Tab-separated table of N, CA and C and ligand atoms in Angstrom:
chain	number	residue	atom	x	y	z
A	1	UNK	N	-24.762	13.735	11.573
A	1	UNK	CA	-24.333	14.019	9.916
A	1	UNK	C	-23.084	15.327	9.988
A	2	UNK	N	-22.099	15.009	9.116
A	2	UNK	CA	-20.915	15.951	9.227
A	2	UNK	C	-21.403	17.149	8.515
A	3	UNK	N	-20.958	18.327	8.754
A	3	UNK	CA	-21.312	19.675	8.507
A	3	UNK	C	-20.848	19.839	6.838
A	4	UNK	N	-21.680	20.128	6.196
A	4	UNK	CA	-21.650	20.329	4.806
A	4	UNK	C	-21.271	22.066	4.474
A	5	UNK	N	-20.963	22.243	3.228
A	5	UNK	CA	-20.871	23.604	2.729
A	5	UNK	C	-22.077	24.321	2.888
A	6	UNK	N	-23.237	23.575	2.822
A	6	UNK	CA	-24.495	24.090	2.839
A	6	UNK	C	-24.760	24.502	4.462
A	7	UNK	N	-24.429	23.676	5.345
A	7	UNK	CA	-24.346	24.042	6.633
A	7	UNK	C	-23.739	25.283	7.118
A	8	UNK	N	-22.580	25.535	6.473
A	8	UNK	CA	-21.831	26.687	6.639
A	8	UNK	C	-22.433	27.894	5.998
A	9	UNK	N	-23.133	27.688	4.859
A	9	UNK	CA	-24.081	28.811	4.467
A	9	UNK	C	-25.126	29.153	5.338
A	10	UNK	N	-25.664	28.138	5.916
A	10	UNK	CA	-26.850	28.339	6.671
A	10	UNK	C	-26.435	29.169	8.070
A	11	UNK	N	-25.347	28.736	8.688
A	11	UNK	CA	-24.834	29.460	9.781
A	11	UNK	C	-24.106	30.725	9.579
A	12	UNK	N	-23.891	31.152	8.157
A	12	UNK	CA	-23.539	32.290	7.721
A	12	UNK	C	-21.711	32.368	7.924
A	13	UNK	N	-21.237	31.159	7.937
A	13	UNK	CA	-19.699	30.983	7.811
A	13	UNK	C	-19.313	31.093	6.635
A	14	UNK	N	-19.964	30.784	5.584
A	14	UNK	CA	-19.644	30.986	4.155
A	14	UNK	C	-20.859	32.125	3.660
A	15	UNK	N	-20.422	32.970	2.784
A	15	UNK	CA	-21.381	33.862	2.117
A	15	UNK	C	-22.247	33.160	1.159
A	16	UNK	N	-23.308	33.663	0.782
A	16	UNK	CA	-24.062	33.097	-0.389
A	16	UNK	C	-24.818	34.482	-0.871
A	17	UNK	N	-25.465	34.344	-2.039
A	17	UNK	CA	-26.297	35.374	-2.740
A	17	UNK	C	-27.825	34.865	-2.221
A	18	UNK	N	-28.290	35.531	-1.040
A	18	UNK	CA	-29.356	35.025	-0.479
A	18	UNK	C	-30.643	35.465	-1.406
A	19	UNK	N	-31.709	34.416	-1.671
A	19	UNK	CA	-32.855	34.957	-2.429
A	19	UNK	C	-33.964	34.977	-1.544
A	20	UNK	N	-34.132	33.975	-0.373
A	20	UNK	CA	-35.247	33.727	0.486
A	20	UNK	C	-34.851	33.286	1.650
A	21	UNK	N	-35.409	33.453	2.859
A	21	UNK	CA	-35.194	32.940	4.139
A	21	UNK	C	-36.337	32.979	5.051
A	22	UNK	N	-36.752	31.824	5.592
A	22	UNK	CA	-37.690	32.000	6.836
A	22	UNK	C	-37.109	30.957	7.804
A	23	UNK	N	-38.129	30.549	8.696
A	23	UNK	CA	-37.391	29.802	10.014
A	23	UNK	C	-36.849	28.259	9.434
A	24	UNK	N	-37.423	27.870	8.299
A	24	UNK	CA	-37.084	26.589	7.998
A	24	UNK	C	-36.172	26.357	6.877
A	25	UNK	N	-36.232	27.178	5.947
A	25	UNK	CA	-35.956	27.242	4.571
A	25	UNK	C	-34.711	28.400	4.109
A	26	UNK	N	-33.855	28.064	3.405
A	26	UNK	CA	-33.059	29.128	2.871
A	26	UNK	C	-32.905	29.024	1.222
A	27	UNK	N	-32.970	29.961	0.538
A	27	UNK	CA	-32.727	29.848	-0.839
A	27	UNK	C	-31.459	30.788	-1.332
A	28	UNK	N	-30.773	30.523	-2.177
A	28	UNK	CA	-29.681	31.230	-2.797
A	28	UNK	C	-29.129	30.900	-4.155
A	29	UNK	N	-28.447	31.763	-4.649
A	29	UNK	CA	-28.018	31.484	-6.217
A	29	UNK	C	-26.992	30.350	-6.067
A	30	UNK	N	-27.136	29.544	-7.140
A	30	UNK	CA	-25.892	28.359	-7.326
A	30	UNK	C	-24.772	28.898	-7.632
A	31	UNK	N	-23.542	28.600	-7.000
A	31	UNK	CA	-22.166	29.214	-7.397
A	31	UNK	C	-21.797	28.953	-8.947
A	32	UNK	N	-22.285	27.887	-9.375
A	32	UNK	CA	-21.867	27.334	-10.795
A	32	UNK	C	-23.334	27.024	-11.526
A	33	UNK	N	-23.797	28.384	-11.950
A	33	UNK	CA	-25.238	28.023	-12.312
A	33	UNK	C	-25.178	27.572	-13.888
A	34	UNK	N	-26.097	26.630	-14.055
A	34	UNK	CA	-26.381	26.066	-15.382
A	34	UNK	C	-26.877	27.450	-16.364
A	35	UNK	N	-27.874	27.864	-15.844
A	35	UNK	CA	-28.498	28.966	-16.555
A	35	UNK	C	-28.682	30.284	-15.596
A	36	UNK	N	-28.593	31.384	-15.976
A	36	UNK	CA	-28.895	32.590	-15.392
A	36	UNK	C	-30.168	32.341	-14.332
A	37	UNK	N	-30.115	32.685	-13.082
A	37	UNK	CA	-31.237	32.476	-12.199
A	37	UNK	C	-31.293	31.164	-11.492
A	38	UNK	N	-30.303	30.224	-11.778
A	38	UNK	CA	-30.133	28.995	-11.164
A	38	UNK	C	-30.236	29.287	-9.558
A	39	UNK	N	-31.001	28.598	-8.942
A	39	UNK	CA	-31.342	28.935	-7.522
A	39	UNK	C	-31.335	27.640	-6.826
A	40	UNK	N	-30.771	27.596	-5.457
A	40	UNK	CA	-30.858	26.581	-4.724
A	40	UNK	C	-31.731	26.681	-3.686
A	41	UNK	N	-32.689	25.629	-3.258
A	41	UNK	CA	-33.606	25.873	-2.028
A	41	UNK	C	-33.431	24.803	-1.166
A	42	UNK	N	-32.879	25.093	0.137
A	42	UNK	CA	-32.444	23.880	1.013
A	42	UNK	C	-33.327	24.254	2.514
A	43	UNK	N	-33.573	23.018	2.927
A	43	UNK	CA	-34.052	23.066	4.421
A	43	UNK	C	-32.967	23.562	5.312
A	44	UNK	N	-33.294	24.396	6.478
A	44	UNK	CA	-32.194	24.410	7.425
A	44	UNK	C	-31.776	23.125	8.171
A	45	UNK	N	-32.694	22.065	8.258
A	45	UNK	CA	-32.573	21.050	8.810
A	45	UNK	C	-31.507	20.399	8.275
A	46	UNK	N	-30.477	19.625	8.857
A	46	UNK	CA	-29.392	19.097	8.085
A	46	UNK	C	-29.541	17.666	7.578
A	47	UNK	N	-30.531	17.417	6.869
A	47	UNK	CA	-30.825	16.032	6.462
A	47	UNK	C	-30.064	15.817	5.109
A	48	UNK	N	-29.470	14.570	4.973
A	48	UNK	CA	-28.699	14.314	3.720
A	48	UNK	C	-29.469	14.138	2.452
A	49	UNK	N	-30.645	13.338	2.615
A	49	UNK	CA	-31.350	13.011	1.332
A	49	UNK	C	-32.945	13.163	1.838
A	50	UNK	N	-33.888	13.208	0.806
A	50	UNK	CA	-35.134	13.764	0.933
A	50	UNK	C	-35.934	12.767	1.910
A	51	UNK	N	-35.582	11.437	1.841
A	51	UNK	CA	-36.207	10.364	2.494
A	51	UNK	C	-35.921	10.521	3.983
A	52	UNK	N	-34.816	11.399	4.427
A	52	UNK	CA	-34.465	11.479	5.738
A	52	UNK	C	-34.994	12.827	6.349
A	53	UNK	N	-35.868	13.686	5.603
A	53	UNK	CA	-36.185	14.763	6.020
A	53	UNK	C	-37.610	14.768	6.618
A	54	UNK	N	-37.655	15.880	7.733
A	54	UNK	CA	-38.902	15.704	8.617
A	54	UNK	C	-40.040	16.284	7.608
A	55	UNK	N	-41.307	15.900	8.060
A	55	UNK	CA	-42.514	16.356	7.523
A	55	UNK	C	-42.604	17.792	7.465
A	56	UNK	N	-42.186	18.304	8.475
A	56	UNK	CA	-42.149	19.899	8.872
A	56	UNK	C	-41.396	20.640	7.698
A	57	UNK	N	-40.127	20.012	7.584
A	57	UNK	CA	-39.199	20.885	6.779
A	57	UNK	C	-39.670	20.519	5.171
A	58	UNK	N	-40.217	19.413	5.032
A	58	UNK	CA	-40.647	19.095	3.604
A	58	UNK	C	-41.830	19.929	3.347
A	59	UNK	N	-42.769	20.067	4.166
A	59	UNK	CA	-44.116	20.982	4.111
A	59	UNK	C	-43.579	22.520	3.851
A	60	UNK	N	-42.446	22.966	4.690
A	60	UNK	CA	-42.044	24.236	4.543
A	60	UNK	C	-41.210	24.526	3.123
A	61	UNK	N	-40.587	23.305	2.823
A	61	UNK	CA	-40.025	23.785	1.148
A	61	UNK	C	-41.117	23.538	0.177
A	62	UNK	N	-42.186	22.681	0.358
A	62	UNK	CA	-43.158	22.707	-0.655
A	62	UNK	C	-44.116	24.000	-0.775
A	63	UNK	N	-44.130	24.577	0.507
A	63	UNK	CA	-45.033	25.575	0.674
A	63	UNK	C	-44.384	27.016	-0.211
A	64	UNK	N	-42.992	27.154	-0.097
A	64	UNK	CA	-42.205	28.140	-0.887
A	64	UNK	C	-41.856	28.036	-2.276
A	65	UNK	N	-41.546	26.526	-2.637
A	65	UNK	CA	-41.103	26.195	-3.970
A	65	UNK	C	-41.804	27.206	-5.139
A	66	UNK	N	-43.167	27.033	-5.344
A	66	UNK	CA	-43.823	27.607	-6.342
A	66	UNK	C	-43.636	29.220	-6.287
A	67	UNK	N	-43.524	29.755	-5.214
A	67	UNK	CA	-43.257	31.174	-5.137
A	67	UNK	C	-42.000	31.503	-5.620
A	68	UNK	N	-40.871	30.842	-5.228
A	68	UNK	CA	-39.670	30.856	-5.604
A	68	UNK	C	-39.603	30.788	-7.191
A	69	UNK	N	-40.311	29.736	-7.848
A	69	UNK	CA	-40.184	29.314	-9.182
A	69	UNK	C	-40.848	30.574	-9.960
A	70	UNK	N	-41.693	31.219	-9.477
A	70	UNK	CA	-42.584	32.339	-9.987
A	70	UNK	C	-41.573	33.423	-9.884
A	71	UNK	N	-40.910	33.724	-8.940
A	71	UNK	CA	-39.927	34.861	-8.842
A	71	UNK	C	-38.840	34.576	-9.902
A	72	UNK	N	-38.347	33.364	-10.052
A	72	UNK	CA	-37.329	33.221	-11.030
A	72	UNK	C	-37.627	33.291	-12.302
A	73	UNK	N	-39.006	33.045	-12.657
A	73	UNK	CA	-39.670	33.241	-14.026
A	73	UNK	C	-39.667	34.644	-14.262
A	74	UNK	N	-40.106	35.424	-13.274
A	74	UNK	CA	-40.501	36.939	-13.391
A	74	UNK	C	-39.002	37.640	-13.676
A	75	UNK	N	-38.213	37.246	-13.003
A	75	UNK	CA	-36.946	38.095	-13.071
A	75	UNK	C	-35.941	37.677	-14.356
A	76	UNK	N	-35.840	36.315	-14.729
A	76	UNK	CA	-35.260	35.824	-15.873
A	76	UNK	C	-36.002	36.197	-17.120
A	77	UNK	N	-37.181	36.085	-17.038
A	77	UNK	CA	-38.189	36.147	-18.168
A	77	UNK	C	-38.160	34.774	-19.048
A	78	UNK	N	-37.777	33.702	-18.271
A	78	UNK	CA	-37.735	32.413	-18.911
A	78	UNK	C	-38.863	31.718	-18.380
A	79	UNK	N	-39.714	31.180	-19.157
A	79	UNK	CA	-40.920	30.504	-18.697
A	79	UNK	C	-40.876	29.075	-18.189
A	80	UNK	N	-39.744	28.539	-18.951
A	80	UNK	CA	-39.579	26.931	-18.579
A	80	UNK	C	-38.650	26.752	-17.703
A	81	UNK	N	-38.606	25.656	-16.881
A	81	UNK	CA	-37.476	25.467	-15.805
A	81	UNK	C	-37.664	24.018	-15.245
A	82	UNK	N	-36.607	23.494	-14.898
A	82	UNK	CA	-36.721	22.198	-14.246
A	82	UNK	C	-36.349	22.364	-12.756
A	83	UNK	N	-37.032	21.672	-11.958
A	83	UNK	CA	-36.655	21.389	-10.662
A	83	UNK	C	-36.229	20.049	-10.233
A	84	UNK	N	-35.011	20.369	-9.702
A	84	UNK	CA	-34.271	18.909	-9.590
A	84	UNK	C	-33.735	18.724	-8.192
A	85	UNK	N	-33.860	17.491	-7.748
A	85	UNK	CA	-33.423	17.152	-6.201
A	85	UNK	C	-32.625	15.776	-6.371
A	86	UNK	N	-31.372	15.683	-6.257
A	86	UNK	CA	-30.707	14.587	-6.383
A	86	UNK	C	-30.340	13.948	-5.109
A	87	UNK	N	-30.415	12.504	-4.883
A	87	UNK	CA	-30.313	11.786	-3.671
A	87	UNK	C	-29.178	10.751	-3.903
A	88	UNK	N	-28.127	10.899	-3.256
A	88	UNK	CA	-26.991	9.879	-3.442
A	88	UNK	C	-25.912	10.281	-4.367
A	89	UNK	N	-24.773	9.734	-4.524
A	89	UNK	CA	-23.594	9.965	-5.306
A	89	UNK	C	-24.093	9.594	-6.638
A	90	UNK	N	-24.429	8.409	-6.904
A	90	UNK	CA	-24.946	7.819	-8.104
A	90	UNK	C	-25.814	8.471	-8.810
A	91	UNK	N	-26.886	9.202	-7.968
A	91	UNK	CA	-27.821	10.233	-8.609
A	91	UNK	C	-27.157	11.535	-8.637
A	92	UNK	N	-25.889	11.790	-8.737
A	92	UNK	CA	-25.357	12.940	-9.032
A	92	UNK	C	-25.371	14.239	-7.797
A	93	UNK	N	-25.695	13.595	-6.545
A	93	UNK	CA	-25.809	14.488	-5.318
A	93	UNK	C	-24.147	14.679	-4.910
A	94	UNK	N	-23.926	16.025	-5.097
A	94	UNK	CA	-22.649	16.555	-4.521
A	94	UNK	C	-22.475	16.926	-3.052
A	95	UNK	N	-23.481	17.526	-2.754
A	95	UNK	CA	-23.498	18.224	-1.483
A	95	UNK	C	-24.531	17.452	-0.668
A	96	UNK	N	-24.108	16.855	0.499
A	96	UNK	CA	-24.814	15.806	1.254
A	96	UNK	C	-25.829	16.688	2.132
A	97	UNK	N	-26.566	17.463	1.654
A	97	UNK	CA	-27.682	18.287	2.503
A	97	UNK	C	-28.615	18.392	1.436
A	98	UNK	N	-29.871	18.039	1.757
A	98	UNK	CA	-31.101	18.205	0.728
A	98	UNK	C	-30.935	19.494	0.238
A	99	UNK	N	-31.298	19.607	-1.171
A	99	UNK	CA	-31.337	20.866	-1.788
A	99	UNK	C	-32.030	20.573	-3.205
A	100	UNK	N	-33.075	21.570	-3.493
A	100	UNK	CA	-33.742	21.564	-4.637
A	100	UNK	C	-33.151	22.544	-5.558
A	101	UNK	N	-32.899	22.168	-6.922
A	101	UNK	CA	-32.287	23.173	-7.867
A	101	UNK	C	-33.593	23.785	-8.600
A	102	UNK	N	-33.529	25.009	-8.792
A	102	UNK	CA	-34.596	25.693	-9.915
A	102	UNK	C	-33.608	26.126	-10.906
A	103	UNK	N	-33.894	25.411	-12.046
A	103	UNK	CA	-33.154	25.785	-13.280
A	103	UNK	C	-33.650	26.360	-14.578
A	104	UNK	N	-33.584	27.644	-14.755
A	104	UNK	CA	-34.345	27.965	-15.869
A	104	UNK	C	-33.936	27.345	-17.267
A	105	UNK	N	-34.932	27.008	-18.032
A	105	UNK	CA	-34.475	26.315	-19.502
A	105	UNK	C	-34.916	27.089	-20.385
A	106	UNK	N	-34.168	28.108	-20.912
A	106	UNK	CA	-34.423	29.127	-21.884
A	106	UNK	C	-34.821	28.460	-23.417
A	107	UNK	N	-33.995	27.259	-23.600
A	107	UNK	CA	-34.135	26.696	-24.928
A	107	UNK	C	-33.749	25.232	-24.714
A	108	UNK	N	-33.493	24.561	-25.881
A	108	UNK	CA	-33.377	23.012	-25.715
A	108	UNK	C	-31.843	22.784	-25.612
A	109	UNK	N	-30.918	23.817	-25.748
A	109	UNK	CA	-29.555	23.750	-25.699
A	109	UNK	C	-29.016	24.074	-24.319
A	110	UNK	N	-29.754	25.049	-23.721
A	110	UNK	CA	-29.023	25.593	-22.306
A	110	UNK	C	-29.940	25.197	-21.179
A	111	UNK	N	-29.308	25.094	-20.148
A	111	UNK	CA	-30.059	24.603	-18.712
A	111	UNK	C	-29.800	22.999	-18.655
A	112	UNK	N	-30.573	22.421	-17.938
A	112	UNK	CA	-30.422	21.056	-17.722
A	112	UNK	C	-30.594	20.283	-18.903
A	113	UNK	N	-29.713	19.344	-19.174
A	113	UNK	CA	-29.902	18.252	-20.128
A	113	UNK	C	-30.473	16.939	-19.527
A	114	UNK	N	-31.202	16.141	-19.964
A	114	UNK	CA	-31.584	15.102	-19.160
A	114	UNK	C	-31.501	13.700	-20.201
A	115	UNK	N	-30.955	12.751	-19.745
A	115	UNK	CA	-30.914	11.485	-20.427
A	115	UNK	C	-32.212	10.905	-19.773
A	116	UNK	N	-32.998	10.174	-20.668
A	116	UNK	CA	-34.377	9.634	-20.061
A	116	UNK	C	-34.397	8.260	-20.757
A	117	UNK	N	-33.753	7.343	-20.299
A	117	UNK	CA	-33.825	5.821	-20.981
A	117	UNK	C	-35.066	5.164	-20.409
A	118	UNK	N	-36.194	5.379	-20.999
A	118	UNK	CA	-37.344	5.171	-20.634
A	118	UNK	C	-37.564	3.632	-20.880
A	119	UNK	N	-38.138	2.698	-19.988
A	119	UNK	CA	-38.511	1.262	-20.538
A	119	UNK	C	-40.049	1.227	-20.670
A	120	UNK	N	-40.500	0.292	-20.585
A	120	UNK	CA	-42.165	0.117	-20.519
A	120	UNK	C	-42.543	-0.757	-19.278
A	121	UNK	N	-43.792	-0.489	-18.851
A	121	UNK	CA	-44.164	-1.000	-17.611
A	121	UNK	C	-45.110	-2.328	-17.768
A	122	UNK	N	-44.351	-3.339	-17.293
A	122	UNK	CA	-44.960	-4.793	-17.446
A	122	UNK	C	-46.267	-4.611	-16.272
A	123	UNK	N	-47.488	-4.952	-16.796
A	123	UNK	CA	-48.710	-4.700	-16.142
A	123	UNK	C	-48.910	-5.460	-15.021
A	124	UNK	N	-48.417	-6.994	-15.073
A	124	UNK	CA	-48.563	-7.618	-13.962
A	124	UNK	C	-47.532	-7.370	-12.790
A	125	UNK	N	-46.263	-7.110	-13.220
A	125	UNK	CA	-45.377	-6.804	-12.360
A	125	UNK	C	-45.687	-5.321	-11.638
A	126	UNK	N	-46.218	-4.538	-12.564
A	126	UNK	CA	-46.653	-3.070	-11.939
A	126	UNK	C	-47.747	-3.322	-10.724
A	127	UNK	N	-48.742	-4.186	-10.949
A	127	UNK	CA	-49.654	-4.332	-9.846
A	127	UNK	C	-49.074	-4.815	-8.633
A	128	UNK	N	-48.363	-5.777	-8.771
A	128	UNK	CA	-47.410	-6.205	-7.408
A	128	UNK	C	-46.592	-5.239	-7.042
A	129	UNK	N	-45.961	-4.567	-7.778
A	129	UNK	CA	-45.063	-3.409	-7.200
A	129	UNK	C	-45.720	-2.157	-6.417
A	130	UNK	N	-46.813	-1.830	-7.183
A	130	UNK	CA	-47.779	-0.703	-6.546
A	130	UNK	C	-48.289	-1.331	-5.341
A	131	UNK	N	-48.731	-2.541	-5.329
A	131	UNK	CA	-49.079	-3.124	-3.983
A	131	UNK	C	-48.205	-3.211	-2.857
A	132	UNK	N	-46.987	-3.416	-3.225
A	132	UNK	CA	-45.920	-3.549	-1.977
A	132	UNK	C	-45.728	-2.159	-1.578
A	133	UNK	N	-45.620	-1.231	-2.589
A	133	UNK	CA	-45.513	0.256	-2.234
A	133	UNK	C	-46.756	0.719	-1.299
A	134	UNK	N	-48.161	0.245	-1.519
A	134	UNK	CA	-49.170	0.728	-0.807
A	134	UNK	C	-48.804	0.015	0.642
A	135	UNK	N	-48.517	-1.307	0.652
A	135	UNK	CA	-48.330	-1.756	1.951
A	135	UNK	C	-47.106	-1.310	2.823
A	136	UNK	N	-46.221	-0.794	2.140
A	136	UNK	CA	-45.039	-0.230	2.933
A	136	UNK	C	-45.373	1.148	3.270
A	137	UNK	N	-46.223	1.789	2.559
A	137	UNK	CA	-46.712	3.064	3.076
A	137	UNK	C	-47.644	3.068	4.239
A	138	UNK	N	-48.463	2.018	4.141
A	138	UNK	CA	-49.592	1.799	5.182
A	138	UNK	C	-48.788	1.275	6.500
A	139	UNK	N	-47.682	0.717	6.257
A	139	UNK	CA	-46.917	0.192	7.638
A	139	UNK	C	-46.058	1.316	8.238
A	140	UNK	N	-45.853	2.385	7.528
A	140	UNK	CA	-44.852	3.472	7.779
A	140	UNK	C	-45.694	4.257	9.137
A	141	UNK	N	-44.993	4.724	10.078
A	141	UNK	CA	-45.364	5.570	11.011
A	141	UNK	C	-45.795	6.807	10.499
B	1	5GP	P1	-25.804	18.455	-6.494
B	1	5GP	O1	-24.978	18.011	-7.639
B	1	5GP	O2	-25.448	18.005	-5.162
B	1	5GP	O3	-27.406	18.413	-6.664
B	1	5GP	O4	-25.576	19.951	-6.462
B	1	5GP	C1	-24.890	20.797	-5.694
B	1	5GP	C2	-24.797	22.147	-6.099
B	1	5GP	O5	-24.331	23.088	-5.172
B	1	5GP	C3	-24.123	22.555	-7.413
B	1	5GP	O6	-24.862	23.043	-8.478
B	1	5GP	C4	-22.816	23.381	-7.146
B	1	5GP	O7	-22.711	24.443	-7.852
B	1	5GP	C5	-23.773	24.130	-5.718
B	1	5GP	N1	-22.577	24.591	-4.752
B	1	5GP	C6	-21.490	23.796	-4.112
B	1	5GP	N2	-20.959	24.582	-3.317
B	1	5GP	C7	-21.554	25.738	-3.266
B	1	5GP	C8	-21.292	27.074	-2.613
B	1	5GP	O8	-20.307	27.182	-1.787
B	1	5GP	N3	-22.062	28.081	-2.633
B	1	5GP	C9	-23.251	28.033	-3.697
B	1	5GP	N4	-23.994	28.947	-3.652
B	1	5GP	N5	-23.428	26.931	-4.310
B	1	5GP	C10	-22.609	25.761	-4.183
């Protein structure tokens, strides 16, 4: 995978406002924040999308995300927030290195706006789909 801007931040070639670091994870402020406190949490592993990430990096991210969210809440004073992780260009991923956004949501106008064009679940198709997913998961290493 080609090095991304986040790879350069991890190596220290490009500066960032660091919030947290351990062996597997780095967190820093987003350069174009949606709201004050907008923080990016990334694995040091150079995976492009979440499905390509190792279980070790995923576990390391999962372990620290709640703690980082608590710090963002405490420092911004904003109780509500979105955690966003985009995968692929059509899903609005601009940087091809896995990253979780923590975005404070102070009110309905500021922060992340979400279009949510929900449909309804067809029961017969849902049973088949869930079964396919269970089979796929059972077959995975
Ligand atoms: P995406 O759309 O890929 O989910 O979000 C990428 C995020 O990375 C954007 O919110 C953007 O502002 C942030 N970003 C891009 N380049 C840099 C950078 O060089 N430094 C920092 N701190 N954030 C960046």
